Coordinates of C-alpha atoms in Angstrom, one line a residue:
M1016 CA 0.0 3.6 -19.8
L1017 CA -0.7 4.0 -16.1
S1018 CA -2.5 7.1 -14.8
T1019 CA -0.7 9.4 -12.3
K1020 CA -4.0 11.2 -11.5
G1021 CA -4.4 9.4 -8.2
F1022 CA -1.1 10.7 -6.7
K1023 CA -1.9 13.4 -4.1
A1024 CA 0.2 15.3 -1.7
Y1025 CA 0.0 12.8 1.2
D1026 CA -1.6 9.7 -0.3
I1027 CA -2.7 7.9 -3.5
R1028 CA -6.4 7.7 -4.1
G1029 CA -8.8 7.7 -7.0
V1030 CA -11.3 5.9 -9.1
V1031 CA -10.7 2.1 -9.5
P1032 CA -9.5 1.0 -12.0
A1033 CA -8.9 4.3 -13.9
D1034 CA -6.7 6.0 -11.2
M1035 CA -5.8 3.0 -9.0
N1036 CA -5.5 -0.6 -9.9
E1037 CA -3.5 -3.8 -9.2
E1038 CA -0.7 -3.0 -11.7
L1039 CA -0.2 0.5 -10.2
A1040 CA -0.3 -1.0 -6.6
Y1041 CA 2.3 -3.6 -7.6
R1042 CA 4.6 -1.0 -9.1
I1043 CA 4.2 1.3 -6.0
G1044 CA 5.3 -1.7 -3.8
R1045 CA 8.4 -2.2 -5.8
V1046 CA 9.4 1.5 -5.8
F1047 CA 8.4 2.0 -2.1
V1048 CA 11.0 -0.5 -0.9
A1049 CA 13.7 0.9 -3.2
M1050 CA 13.1 4.5 -2.1
L1051 CA 12.6 3.9 1.7
N1052 CA 14.9 0.9 2.1
K1053 CA 12.6 -0.5 4.9
P1054 CA 12.8 -4.2 5.6
Q1055 CA 9.2 -4.4 7.0
V1056 CA 6.0 -2.6 5.9
V1057 CA 2.5 -2.6 7.4
I1058 CA -0.4 -2.7 4.9
G1059 CA -4.2 -2.8 5.3
H1060 CA -7.2 -2.0 3.2
D1061 CA -10.6 -0.4 3.7
I1062 CA -14.0 -1.9 3.1
R1063 CA -14.2 -1.3 -0.6
L1064 CA -14.6 -4.4 -2.8
S1065 CA -11.4 -3.5 -4.7
G1066 CA -9.3 -3.4 -1.4
P1067 CA -8.2 -7.0 -1.2
S1068 CA -7.0 -7.3 -4.8
I1069 CA -5.1 -4.0 -4.7
S1070 CA -3.7 -4.9 -1.3
E1071 CA -2.5 -8.2 -2.6
A1072 CA -0.8 -6.6 -5.6
L1073 CA 0.9 -4.1 -3.3
S1074 CA 2.0 -6.9 -1.0
K1075 CA 3.5 -8.8 -4.0
G1076 CA 5.4 -5.8 -5.2
L1077 CA 6.7 -5.1 -1.7
R1078 CA 7.8 -8.7 -1.1
E1079 CA 9.4 -9.0 -4.5
A1080 CA 11.4 -5.9 -3.7
G1081 CA 12.7 -7.6 -0.5
A1082 CA 10.4 -6.3 2.2
Q1083 CA 8.6 -8.4 4.8
V1084 CA 4.9 -7.4 4.7
I1085 CA 2.7 -7.2 7.8
D1086 CA -0.8 -7.3 6.4
I1087 CA -3.4 -6.3 9.0
G1088 CA -6.3 -6.8 6.6
Q1089 CA -9.5 -4.8 6.5
C1090 CA -9.2 -1.8 8.8
G1091 CA -9.6 1.9 9.3
T1092 CA -6.8 4.4 8.7
E1093 CA -6.4 4.9 12.5
M1094 CA -5.6 1.2 12.8
I1095 CA -2.8 1.6 10.2
Y1096 CA -1.5 4.5 12.3
F1097 CA -1.6 2.4 15.4
A1098 CA 0.1 -0.6 13.9
T1099 CA 2.9 1.4 12.4
A1100 CA 3.6 3.1 15.7
H1101 CA 3.1 0.0 17.8
L1102 CA 5.3 -2.2 15.5
K1103 CA 7.7 0.7 14.8
Q1104 CA 7.3 0.2 11.0
V1105 CA 6.3 2.2 8.0
A1106 CA 2.9 1.9 6.3
A1107 CA 2.3 1.5 2.6
L1108 CA -1.5 1.5 2.4

């Protein structure tokens, strides 16, 4: 069973792997596209060691749900905000 403890008002965060893990990231990607119906999504990850694997799982879920993923890699939150505004897209992580 997946934990929902990491779901907050404006984001998803928590302890890896108890609150956030690759399976949850994949499922979020699948649902994200279905709920928002966006053809392109910007993603990135922070410096934590778990970032690349969680980001890859999210990307897989997004792609399998039909979205094109623009992965800007390791970055700060402000870079995600800039990329989404500049590219006129939505952000997933």
